[in-house]
Coordinates of C-alpha atoms in Angstrom, one line a residue:
Chain K
M1 CA -5.2 -82.8 -55.7
R2 CA -4.5 -85.1 -52.6
Q3 CA -2.0 -82.6 -51.3
G4 CA -4.2 -79.8 -51.7
F5 CA -7.0 -81.5 -49.8
S6 CA -4.6 -82.0 -47.0
F7 CA -3.6 -78.5 -47.0
V8 CA -7.2 -77.4 -46.5
A9 CA -7.6 -79.8 -43.7
A10 CA -4.5 -78.5 -42.0
L11 CA -5.8 -75.0 -42.3
A12 CA -9.2 -76.1 -40.9
A13 CA -7.4 -77.7 -37.9
V14 CA -5.4 -74.6 -37.3
A15 CA -8.7 -72.6 -37.2
V16 CA -10.3 -75.0 -34.9
S17 CA -7.4 -75.1 -32.4
A18 CA -7.2 -71.2 -32.6
G19 CA -11.0 -71.1 -32.1
T20 CA -10.7 -70.5 -28.3
A21 CA -8.1 -67.7 -28.9
A22 CA -8.4 -65.7 -31.9
S23 CA -11.3 -66.5 -34.3
E24 CA -13.3 -63.5 -33.3
R25 CA -12.0 -60.0 -34.2
L26 CA -13.0 -56.6 -32.7
V27 CA -13.8 -53.5 -34.5
A28 CA -14.3 -50.3 -32.7
S29 CA -14.9 -46.5 -33.6
L30 CA -15.5 -43.6 -31.5
S31 CA -18.0 -40.9 -32.1
T32 CA -15.2 -38.4 -32.1
H33 CA -11.5 -38.6 -31.6
R34 CA -11.0 -34.9 -30.3
V35 CA -13.1 -33.5 -27.5
Q36 CA -13.0 -29.8 -27.3
V37 CA -13.2 -28.1 -24.0
T38 CA -14.5 -24.6 -24.3
S39 CA -15.9 -22.0 -21.9
N40 CA -19.5 -23.5 -21.9
F41 CA -18.2 -27.1 -21.6
T42 CA -20.5 -29.0 -19.0
G43 CA -19.3 -32.4 -19.8
E44 CA -19.9 -34.8 -22.8
E45 CA -20.9 -38.3 -23.5
L46 CA -18.6 -40.1 -26.0
V47 CA -20.1 -43.0 -27.9
L48 CA -18.1 -46.0 -29.0
F49 CA -19.5 -48.2 -31.6
G50 CA -18.0 -51.8 -32.0
G51 CA -18.7 -55.1 -33.7
I52 CA -17.3 -58.7 -33.1
E53 CA -16.3 -60.2 -36.6
T54 CA -17.0 -63.9 -36.8
D55 CA -16.2 -66.1 -39.7
A56 CA -17.5 -69.6 -40.7
A57 CA -14.9 -71.3 -38.5
T58 CA -16.0 -69.5 -35.4
Q59 CA -17.3 -71.7 -32.7
P60 CA -20.4 -70.8 -31.1
R61 CA -19.9 -69.6 -27.4
R62 CA -21.6 -71.1 -24.6
S63 CA -22.0 -68.2 -22.4
G64 CA -22.1 -65.5 -25.3
H65 CA -19.8 -62.5 -25.7
D66 CA -18.7 -59.9 -23.0
I67 CA -17.2 -56.6 -23.6
V68 CA -15.1 -54.5 -21.2
V69 CA -13.9 -51.1 -22.2
T70 CA -11.4 -49.3 -20.1
V71 CA -10.7 -45.7 -20.6
A72 CA -7.6 -44.3 -19.0
G73 CA -7.0 -40.6 -19.0
P74 CA -3.8 -38.6 -19.2
R75 CA -1.2 -39.4 -16.4
Q76 CA -0.9 -37.2 -13.3
T77 CA 0.9 -37.4 -10.1
A78 CA -1.0 -36.7 -7.2
V79 CA -0.5 -36.6 -3.4
T80 CA -2.9 -38.1 -1.0
Y81 CA -3.0 -36.8 2.3
R82 CA -4.5 -38.2 5.4
K83 CA -5.9 -35.9 8.3
E84 CA -5.1 -36.6 11.8
R85 CA -6.4 -34.7 15.0
M86 CA -3.6 -32.6 16.4
L87 CA -4.1 -30.2 19.4
G88 CA -7.9 -30.4 18.6
I89 CA -7.7 -29.6 14.9
W90 CA -7.5 -31.8 11.9
V91 CA -4.3 -31.4 10.2
N92 CA -2.8 -33.4 7.1
S93 CA 0.0 -35.7 8.6
D94 CA 0.6 -38.7 6.5
A95 CA 0.9 -38.6 2.7
R96 CA 1.5 -41.0 -0.3
V97 CA 2.5 -39.8 -3.8
F98 CA 0.7 -41.5 -6.6
E99 CA 3.1 -41.5 -9.5
D100 CA 1.8 -41.2 -13.0
S101 CA -1.7 -42.2 -12.1
P102 CA -4.5 -41.8 -14.7
A103 CA -6.4 -38.7 -14.2
Y104 CA -9.6 -40.4 -15.4
V105 CA -10.5 -44.0 -15.6
A106 CA -14.0 -45.5 -16.7
V107 CA -14.4 -49.3 -16.7
L108 CA -17.5 -50.1 -18.9
S109 CA -18.9 -53.5 -19.3
N110 CA -22.2 -55.1 -20.5
R111 CA -22.6 -56.9 -17.2
P112 CA -20.8 -57.1 -13.6
L113 CA -17.0 -57.7 -14.0
D114 CA -17.1 -60.6 -11.6
A115 CA -19.6 -62.3 -13.9
I116 CA -17.6 -61.8 -16.9
A117 CA -14.2 -63.4 -15.7
S118 CA -12.7 -64.7 -12.5
S119 CA -11.2 -62.2 -9.9
E120 CA -7.8 -64.0 -10.7
T121 CA -8.1 -63.3 -14.4
L122 CA -9.4 -59.6 -13.8
R123 CA -6.4 -59.0 -11.4
R124 CA -4.0 -60.4 -14.0
L125 CA -5.5 -58.4 -16.8
Q126 CA -5.6 -55.2 -14.6
I127 CA -9.3 -54.8 -15.0
G128 CA -11.6 -52.9 -12.7
L129 CA -11.0 -50.0 -10.4
E130 CA -9.8 -52.6 -7.8
N131 CA -7.1 -53.9 -10.1
I132 CA -5.8 -50.6 -12.0
P133 CA -2.2 -50.4 -11.3
L134 CA -1.3 -47.4 -9.2
L135 CA 2.3 -46.7 -8.2
Q136 CA 2.6 -45.1 -4.9
R137 CA 5.7 -43.5 -3.2
A138 CA 5.9 -43.1 0.6
S139 CA 9.2 -41.4 0.9
V140 CA 12.0 -43.0 -1.2
N141 CA 10.6 -46.5 -2.1
I142 CA 8.0 -47.0 -4.9
A143 CA 5.7 -49.8 -4.7
E144 CA 2.4 -51.0 -6.1
A145 CA 0.1 -51.0 -3.2
G146 CA -2.3 -53.9 -2.7
S147 CA -5.9 -53.3 -3.5
D148 CA -6.7 -53.0 0.2
D149 CA -4.5 -50.3 1.0
P150 CA -6.0 -47.4 2.8
F151 CA -4.5 -44.8 0.7
R152 CA -5.2 -46.4 -2.5
M153 CA -8.8 -46.9 -1.5
A154 CA -9.3 -43.3 -0.4
F155 CA -7.6 -42.1 -3.8
I156 CA -10.0 -44.2 -5.7
K157 CA -13.0 -43.0 -3.5
I158 CA -12.2 -39.3 -4.0
K159 CA -11.7 -39.8 -7.8
S160 CA -15.0 -41.6 -7.8
D161 CA -16.9 -39.0 -5.9
Q162 CA -15.4 -36.3 -8.4
G163 CA -16.9 -38.5 -11.1
L164 CA -13.3 -39.1 -12.6
Y165 CA -13.2 -42.7 -11.8
R166 CA -16.1 -45.0 -12.3
E167 CA -17.0 -48.5 -12.9
V168 CA -20.2 -49.0 -14.8
S169 CA -21.6 -52.6 -15.2
N170 CA -24.3 -51.6 -17.7
G171 CA -22.1 -49.0 -19.7
V172 CA -21.9 -51.4 -22.7
T173 CA -25.1 -52.3 -24.6
F174 CA -25.4 -55.1 -27.1
L175 CA -27.5 -53.7 -30.0
A176 CA -27.4 -57.1 -31.6
P177 CA -25.3 -60.5 -30.8
T178 CA -22.2 -59.0 -32.5
L179 CA -22.9 -55.3 -32.3
F180 CA -22.4 -53.2 -29.1
R181 CA -22.2 -49.7 -28.1
A182 CA -20.6 -48.0 -25.0
S183 CA -21.1 -44.4 -23.7
I184 CA -18.1 -42.8 -22.0
P185 CA -19.0 -40.2 -19.7
L186 CA -16.7 -37.2 -19.5
P187 CA -17.5 -34.9 -16.5
A188 CA -17.3 -31.0 -16.8
D189 CA -13.7 -30.9 -15.2
V190 CA -12.2 -33.7 -17.4
P191 CA -8.5 -33.3 -17.6
V192 CA -7.1 -32.4 -20.9
G193 CA -4.7 -35.0 -22.7
T194 CA -4.7 -38.2 -24.4
Y195 CA -7.2 -40.8 -23.4
E196 CA -6.4 -44.5 -24.0
V197 CA -9.5 -46.7 -24.7
D198 CA -9.0 -50.3 -24.4
V199 CA -11.8 -52.6 -25.9
R200 CA -11.6 -56.3 -24.7
L201 CA -13.6 -59.1 -25.8
F202 CA -14.4 -61.8 -23.3
A203 CA -16.1 -65.3 -23.8
D204 CA -16.1 -68.1 -21.4
G205 CA -14.2 -66.2 -18.8
T206 CA -11.2 -65.5 -20.8
E207 CA -10.0 -62.7 -23.0
I208 CA -10.1 -63.3 -26.7
A209 CA -9.4 -60.3 -28.5
R210 CA -8.4 -56.6 -27.7
R211 CA -8.4 -53.3 -29.5
P212 CA -7.2 -49.8 -28.7
A213 CA -9.2 -46.5 -29.6
P214 CA -7.5 -43.4 -28.3
F215 CA -9.0 -40.0 -28.1
E216 CA -7.9 -36.7 -27.2
V217 CA -9.3 -33.9 -24.9
Y218 CA -8.2 -30.4 -25.5
K219 CA -8.9 -26.9 -24.4
S220 CA -9.4 -24.4 -27.1
G221 CA -10.1 -20.7 -27.5
I222 CA -9.8 -18.4 -24.5
E223 CA -9.3 -21.2 -22.0
Q224 CA -6.3 -22.5 -23.8
T225 CA -4.9 -19.0 -24.2
V226 CA -5.3 -18.1 -20.4
T227 CA -3.8 -21.7 -19.4
T228 CA -0.9 -21.3 -21.5
A229 CA -0.2 -17.7 -20.5
A230 CA -0.5 -18.5 -16.8
R231 CA 1.9 -21.4 -17.2
D232 CA 4.4 -20.0 -19.5
H233 CA 4.4 -16.3 -19.1
G234 CA 3.5 -15.9 -15.4
I235 CA 4.8 -12.3 -14.9
L236 CA 3.3 -11.0 -18.0
Y237 CA 0.1 -12.8 -17.1
G238 CA 0.2 -11.2 -13.6
L239 CA 0.8 -7.8 -14.9
T240 CA -2.1 -8.1 -17.4
V241 CA -4.5 -9.4 -14.5
A242 CA -3.4 -6.6 -12.3
S243 CA -3.7 -4.0 -15.2
I244 CA -7.1 -5.3 -16.0
A245 CA -8.0 -4.9 -12.1
L246 CA -6.9 -1.3 -12.1
L247 CA -8.8 -0.5 -15.2
T248 CA -11.9 -2.2 -14.1
G249 CA -11.7 -0.1 -10.7
W250 CA -10.9 3.2 -12.7
L251 CA -14.0 2.6 -15.0
A252 CA -16.2 1.9 -12.1
S253 CA -15.2 5.2 -10.4
V254 CA -15.9 7.1 -13.6
I255 CA -19.2 5.3 -14.5
F256 CA -20.6 5.7 -11.1
R257 CA -19.2 9.0 -10.4
R258 CA -21.6 11.3 -8.7
D259 CA -20.1 14.6 -8.3
Chain X
M1 CA -24.8 -19.9 -17.7
Q2 CA -22.0 -22.3 -17.1
I3 CA -18.5 -21.2 -17.6
Y4 CA -15.3 -23.1 -17.3
L5 CA -12.5 -21.6 -15.2
P6 CA -9.3 -22.6 -16.7
I7 CA -7.0 -22.4 -13.8
A8 CA -9.4 -23.5 -11.2
G9 CA -10.3 -26.3 -13.6
L10 CA -14.0 -26.5 -13.0
T11 CA -17.2 -25.3 -14.4
V12 CA -19.4 -22.7 -12.3
N13 CA -22.3 -20.7 -12.9
I14 CA -21.3 -17.3 -14.1
F15 CA -24.1 -15.7 -12.2
V16 CA -23.5 -17.3 -9.0
I17 CA -19.9 -15.8 -9.2
L18 CA -21.1 -12.5 -10.4
A19 CA -23.8 -12.3 -7.7
M20 CA -21.1 -13.2 -5.1
G21 CA -18.9 -10.5 -6.4
I22 CA -21.9 -7.9 -6.1
A23 CA -22.8 -9.1 -2.6
V24 CA -19.3 -8.8 -1.1
G25 CA -18.7 -5.5 -3.1
F26 CA -21.8 -4.2 -1.5
I27 CA -20.5 -5.1 2.0
S28 CA -17.0 -3.8 1.2
G29 CA -18.4 -0.4 -0.1
M30 CA -20.7 -0.3 3.1
F31 CA -17.8 -0.7 5.4
G32 CA -14.9 0.7 3.4
I33 CA -13.0 -2.5 3.3
G34 CA -11.7 -4.7 0.5
G35 CA -13.9 -7.7 1.4
G36 CA -11.3 -10.4 0.8
F37 CA -12.0 -12.1 3.9
L38 CA -15.6 -12.7 2.8
M39 CA -14.7 -13.5 -0.9
T40 CA -12.0 -16.0 -0.3
P41 CA -14.0 -18.2 2.1
L42 CA -17.1 -18.0 -0.3
L43 CA -15.1 -19.3 -3.1
I44 CA -13.8 -22.0 -0.9
F45 CA -17.1 -23.2 0.1
L46 CA -18.1 -22.9 -3.7
G47 CA -15.6 -25.8 -4.3
I48 CA -12.6 -23.8 -5.9
P49 CA -9.3 -24.9 -4.5
P50 CA -8.2 -22.6 -1.7
A51 CA -4.9 -21.8 -3.3
V52 CA -6.6 -20.5 -6.5
A53 CA -9.2 -18.6 -4.5
V54 CA -6.4 -16.9 -2.5
A55 CA -4.4 -16.1 -5.7
S56 CA -7.4 -14.9 -7.6
V57 CA -9.0 -12.8 -5.1
T58 CA -6.0 -10.7 -4.9
G59 CA -7.1 -9.2 -8.3
H60 CA -10.5 -8.8 -7.3
I61 CA -9.4 -6.6 -4.3
A62 CA -7.0 -4.6 -6.3
A63 CA -10.0 -3.6 -8.5
S64 CA -12.2 -2.6 -5.7
S65 CA -9.7 -0.7 -3.7
M66 CA -8.7 1.1 -7.1
S67 CA -12.3 2.4 -7.4
G68 CA -12.2 3.5 -3.7
A69 CA -8.8 5.0 -3.8
I70 CA -9.9 7.2 -6.8
S71 CA -12.7 8.7 -5.0
Y72 CA -10.7 9.4 -1.9
W73 CA -7.9 10.9 -4.0
R74 CA -10.6 13.4 -5.4
R75 CA -11.2 14.3 -2.0
K76 CA -7.7 14.7 -1.1
A77 CA -8.0 12.2 1.8
I78 CA -5.0 10.2 1.1
D79 CA -1.4 10.6 3.0
I80 CA 0.9 9.5 0.2
A81 CA 4.0 9.8 2.4
L82 CA 2.5 7.5 4.7
V83 CA 1.5 5.3 1.9
F84 CA 5.1 5.0 0.8
M85 CA 6.4 4.2 4.1
L86 CA 3.8 1.6 4.8
L87 CA 4.6 0.2 1.3
A88 CA 8.4 -0.3 2.0
G89 CA 7.3 -2.9 4.6
G90 CA 4.3 -4.1 2.7
I91 CA 6.1 -5.2 -0.5
I92 CA 8.6 -7.1 1.4
G93 CA 5.8 -8.7 3.6
T94 CA 4.0 -9.6 0.2
A95 CA 7.0 -11.2 -1.1
F96 CA 7.7 -13.1 2.2
G97 CA 3.9 -14.1 2.3
V98 CA 3.9 -15.6 -1.4
W99 CA 7.2 -17.4 -0.5
L100 CA 5.7 -19.1 2.6
F101 CA 2.6 -19.8 0.6
T102 CA 4.5 -21.8 -2.0
L103 CA 6.5 -23.6 0.6
L104 CA 3.4 -24.4 2.5
R105 CA 1.7 -25.7 -0.7
A106 CA 4.7 -27.9 -1.3
V107 CA 4.5 -29.6 2.0
G108 CA 0.7 -30.0 1.9
Q109 CA -0.1 -27.6 4.8
L110 CA -1.3 -24.7 2.8
D111 CA -5.1 -25.3 3.5
I112 CA -4.8 -25.7 7.1
T113 CA -2.7 -22.7 7.5
I114 CA -5.3 -20.8 5.6
G115 CA -8.0 -22.2 7.8
V116 CA -6.2 -21.6 11.2
S117 CA -5.2 -18.1 10.1
Y118 CA -8.8 -17.3 9.3
V119 CA -10.0 -18.5 12.7
L120 CA -7.4 -16.6 14.8
L121 CA -7.5 -13.4 13.0
L122 CA -11.2 -13.1 12.3
S123 CA -12.2 -14.2 15.8
I124 CA -9.8 -11.9 17.5
V125 CA -10.7 -8.8 15.3
G126 CA -14.3 -9.7 15.4
V127 CA -14.4 -9.9 19.2
L128 CA -12.6 -6.8 19.5
M129 CA -14.8 -4.9 17.0
V130 CA -18.0 -6.3 18.7
I131 CA -16.8 -5.1 22.1
E132 CA -15.6 -1.7 20.9
S133 CA -18.9 -0.9 19.0
V134 CA -21.3 -2.2 21.8
R135 CA -19.4 0.2 24.2
A136 CA -19.9 3.1 21.6
I137 CA -23.5 2.3 21.3
M138 CA -24.1 2.1 25.1
R139 CA -22.4 5.6 25.4
V140 CA -24.8 7.1 22.8
R141 CA -27.8 5.5 24.5
Q142 CA -26.7 6.9 27.9
G143 CA -26.6 10.3 26.3
K144 CA -22.8 10.8 26.6
P145 CA -21.1 12.4 23.7
V146 CA -19.3 10.4 21.4
E147 CA -15.6 10.6 22.6
L148 CA -13.7 12.9 20.6
R149 CA -10.2 12.1 22.1
R150 CA -7.9 10.4 19.7
P151 CA -7.8 6.7 21.1
G152 CA -4.6 5.4 22.3
S153 CA -2.6 7.3 25.0
H154 CA 1.1 7.8 24.7
M155 CA 2.7 4.4 24.1
W156 CA 6.0 2.9 23.8
I157 CA 5.6 3.0 19.9
H158 CA 5.9 6.9 20.0
G159 CA 9.3 6.6 21.8
L160 CA 11.0 4.8 18.9
P161 CA 13.7 6.4 16.9
F162 CA 13.8 7.4 13.1
K163 CA 10.8 9.8 13.6
L164 CA 9.1 11.0 10.6
R165 CA 6.5 13.8 10.2
F166 CA 3.5 13.0 8.0
K167 CA 2.0 16.3 7.0
R168 CA -1.4 15.4 5.8
S169 CA -2.2 13.0 8.8
R170 CA -0.6 15.5 11.0
I171 CA 1.3 12.9 13.1
Y172 CA 5.0 12.6 14.0
V173 CA 5.9 8.9 14.5
S174 CA 8.9 6.5 14.1
A175 CA 9.3 4.6 10.8
I176 CA 9.7 1.3 12.6
P177 CA 6.2 0.7 13.6
V178 CA 4.9 2.1 10.2
W179 CA 7.2 -0.5 8.3
G180 CA 6.1 -3.1 10.7
I181 CA 2.5 -2.6 10.0
G182 CA 3.2 -2.5 6.2
F183 CA 4.9 -5.9 6.4
I184 CA 2.1 -7.5 8.6
I185 CA -0.6 -6.4 6.1
G186 CA 1.5 -7.4 3.1
F187 CA 2.3 -10.8 4.6
V188 CA -1.2 -11.6 5.8
G189 CA -2.7 -10.5 2.6
A190 CA -0.6 -12.8 0.5
I191 CA -1.2 -15.9 2.6
M192 CA -4.8 -15.4 3.2
G193 CA -6.1 -13.6 0.1
I194 CA -7.2 -10.7 2.1
G195 CA -6.5 -7.0 1.6
G196 CA -6.1 -6.4 5.2
G197 CA -8.2 -3.3 5.3
F198 CA -10.2 -4.4 8.3
L199 CA -6.9 -4.9 10.2
L200 CA -5.0 -1.7 8.7
V201 CA -7.6 0.8 9.6
P202 CA -7.8 -0.1 13.4
M203 CA -4.0 -0.3 13.5
L204 CA -3.5 3.0 11.9
I205 CA -5.9 4.6 14.3
Y206 CA -4.9 2.9 17.5
L207 CA -1.2 2.5 17.1
L208 CA -0.2 5.6 14.8
R209 CA -3.2 7.8 15.8
V210 CA -3.6 8.6 12.1
P211 CA -6.8 11.0 12.0
T212 CA -10.2 9.2 10.5
A213 CA -10.1 11.9 7.7
T214 CA -7.1 10.3 6.0
V215 CA -7.1 6.5 7.4
I216 CA -9.5 4.9 4.8
G217 CA -8.1 6.5 1.9
T218 CA -4.5 5.7 2.8
S219 CA -5.6 2.3 3.8
M220 CA -7.1 1.7 0.3
V221 CA -4.0 3.1 -1.6
L222 CA -1.9 0.6 0.4
T223 CA -4.3 -2.4 -0.2
L224 CA -4.2 -1.5 -3.9
V225 CA -0.6 -1.6 -4.3
T226 CA -0.1 -4.8 -2.2
M227 CA -2.9 -6.8 -3.7
A228 CA -1.7 -5.6 -7.4
S229 CA 1.8 -6.8 -6.5
A230 CA 0.4 -9.9 -4.9
T231 CA -1.5 -10.8 -8.2
V232 CA 1.8 -10.2 -10.2
M233 CA 3.7 -12.5 -7.6
H234 CA 1.1 -15.3 -7.4
S235 CA 1.1 -15.4 -11.1
A236 CA 4.8 -15.5 -11.5
T237 CA 5.5 -18.2 -8.8
N238 CA 2.4 -20.3 -8.2
H239 CA 0.5 -19.8 -11.7
L240 CA -2.7 -20.0 -9.7
V241 CA -4.4 -16.9 -10.6
D242 CA -7.6 -17.5 -12.5
A243 CA -8.0 -14.5 -14.9
L244 CA -11.6 -15.3 -15.6
L245 CA -12.6 -15.7 -12.1
A246 CA -10.8 -12.7 -11.1
L247 CA -12.5 -10.7 -13.9
I248 CA -16.1 -11.8 -13.1
L249 CA -15.5 -11.0 -9.4
M250 CA -14.0 -7.6 -10.3
V251 CA -17.0 -6.7 -12.3
G252 CA -19.4 -7.7 -9.8
G253 CA -17.4 -6.2 -7.0
V254 CA -17.0 -2.7 -8.1
T255 CA -20.6 -2.6 -9.1
G256 CA -21.7 -3.8 -5.5
A257 CA -19.3 -1.4 -4.0
Q258 CA -21.0 1.7 -5.4
F259 CA -24.4 0.8 -3.9
G260 CA -22.8 -0.4 -0.7
A261 CA -21.0 3.0 -0.2
R262 CA -24.4 4.8 -0.5
A263 CA -26.2 2.4 1.9
G264 CA -23.2 2.7 4.5
Q265 CA -23.7 6.6 4.5
K266 CA -27.1 6.2 5.9
M267 CA -26.0 4.1 8.9
R268 CA -24.7 5.4 12.3
S269 CA -21.1 4.5 12.4
E270 CA -21.0 2.4 15.7
R271 CA -23.9 0.4 14.3
L272 CA -22.0 -0.2 11.1
R273 CA -18.9 -1.2 13.2
L274 CA -21.1 -3.6 15.2
L275 CA -22.4 -5.3 12.1
L276 CA -19.0 -5.6 10.7
G277 CA -17.8 -7.1 13.8
L278 CA -20.4 -9.7 13.9
L279 CA -20.0 -10.5 10.3
V280 CA -16.1 -10.9 10.9
L281 CA -16.8 -13.1 13.7
A282 CA -19.4 -15.3 12.0
V283 CA -16.9 -16.0 9.2
G284 CA -14.2 -16.9 11.7
I285 CA -16.5 -19.5 13.6
R286 CA -17.6 -21.0 10.4
F287 CA -13.9 -21.7 9.6
A288 CA -13.3 -22.9 13.2
F289 CA -16.2 -25.5 12.7
D290 CA -14.3 -26.7 9.7
L291 CA -11.1 -27.3 11.6
V292 CA -12.5 -29.0 14.8
L293 CA -15.2 -31.1 13.5
R294 CA -14.0 -34.5 12.1
P295 CA -14.1 -34.1 8.4
E296 CA -16.3 -36.3 6.4
N297 CA -13.4 -37.8 4.4
L298 CA -9.9 -37.8 6.2
Y299 CA -8.3 -38.1 2.9
S300 CA -7.6 -35.3 0.4
I301 CA -5.8 -35.3 -3.0
R302 CA -3.6 -32.6 -4.3
L303 CA -2.3 -32.8 -7.8
M304 CA 1.3 -31.9 -8.4
E305 CA 2.3 -29.5 -11.2
T306 CA 3.2 -31.2 -14.4
D307 CA 6.4 -30.2 -15.7
T308 CA 5.4 -30.0 -19.3

């Protein structure tokens, strides 16, 4: 009996000591795991529902909970060019290759990132557009550019203008103290592939729980057929397009024949 | 109605593309040209990547020159021998153009090359056409008869060896300039996404002295073959031909061309040439602005092909 009591006490002590690290658990679910891009696809909004599970041992948080959802799209290699004036016209001169950069990034949170954690923490956890890792290659050497690198900043700006990179500080809404909802905006030209969703729970400026929730964007129907054919059977595809062209031209001359 | 273009990778309004096809088709039917020099820039201004625009427009031009070529064939206004000789140079020019296109794209200088080529070619051709047509209009105003002489006197071109006789056009010229012209048209067409009709017709008239009766039909058949082969070559090497985009443009283009051809027949030919010259010049100037003005964003991104 005495032994049993001390065991419970020990357990409680462990729970208390771990309280700052792991007493809350995250659950998250997406409205769909497969997004289909069809011929009339004009973008979609994916909804992520999540809950924070607490138990009796959970300590109340002074500042409440914060959620940061990071969505990273399929990896692409992209070249960023800088134009310079040469002989009066603007020509691409300098270039950087961004190796395996995410084609899509959305950082959603319930309030501004700098209010959730210190910039030091955000940098360490690679949270926010300012801190996402982007490997760039100048010619032979690969390096991760600092967040103030002009090519990196330009890359993020262009991606943001295209709606493919975004940081939404009110993208997560708390429906109840332990229940939240995040909407992931997917623009019309969203690249196909696997998307990683990383849900992080913050309290008092530190990360206390994390949960992944991947989804997939895929083309279907005629789009997929066309893309695959163009890539894998180039000559056949070209012959088909050329034949369709000749056929269309011939049809037109038959339909509109006047003599 | 929005439609997703699979190769261009963006969603566009199908009616906007169709309307552009009809409008450009109307102009091309009116002037007897392919209209690629208008279609490619319009697509680029719409946000379609220049490389995809150039590659896809080749299919559109093939379709519109096909319908034109058939009607000229019925009128027996095509010099087949001349077409074959031009083609010998044209196919090599197209292959060379597609090769250079791929190379320029790899080093990131494709868009600027397309831009500079448009400015140079369109301003030069536009100015020449305006000058020539204004002179013709003034001659008509002064009551002088329209010149009946075949333009171009006896030039060095006519002293070259390998002379061939082209029966239907009733000309006797060296094969070298014929191959050369074919090569230039094929090359320019592959790089710029134009059929080159507005270049070929004056070259045939002024350099080879091909009579007007056969010049347009011959030019259309040449355009048809070079553009159809450019479609195949662009598909095989760069995978940039958007079949959906090309199809919408074709349907719009061939429809518009029929109405344009009827409108064109009601206008005096020198006025028609002046209008076309001004149009060519305007597109050239529009491109020049893009090159010279400081771009809003000095940076641009190009995705590398994924090797999956």
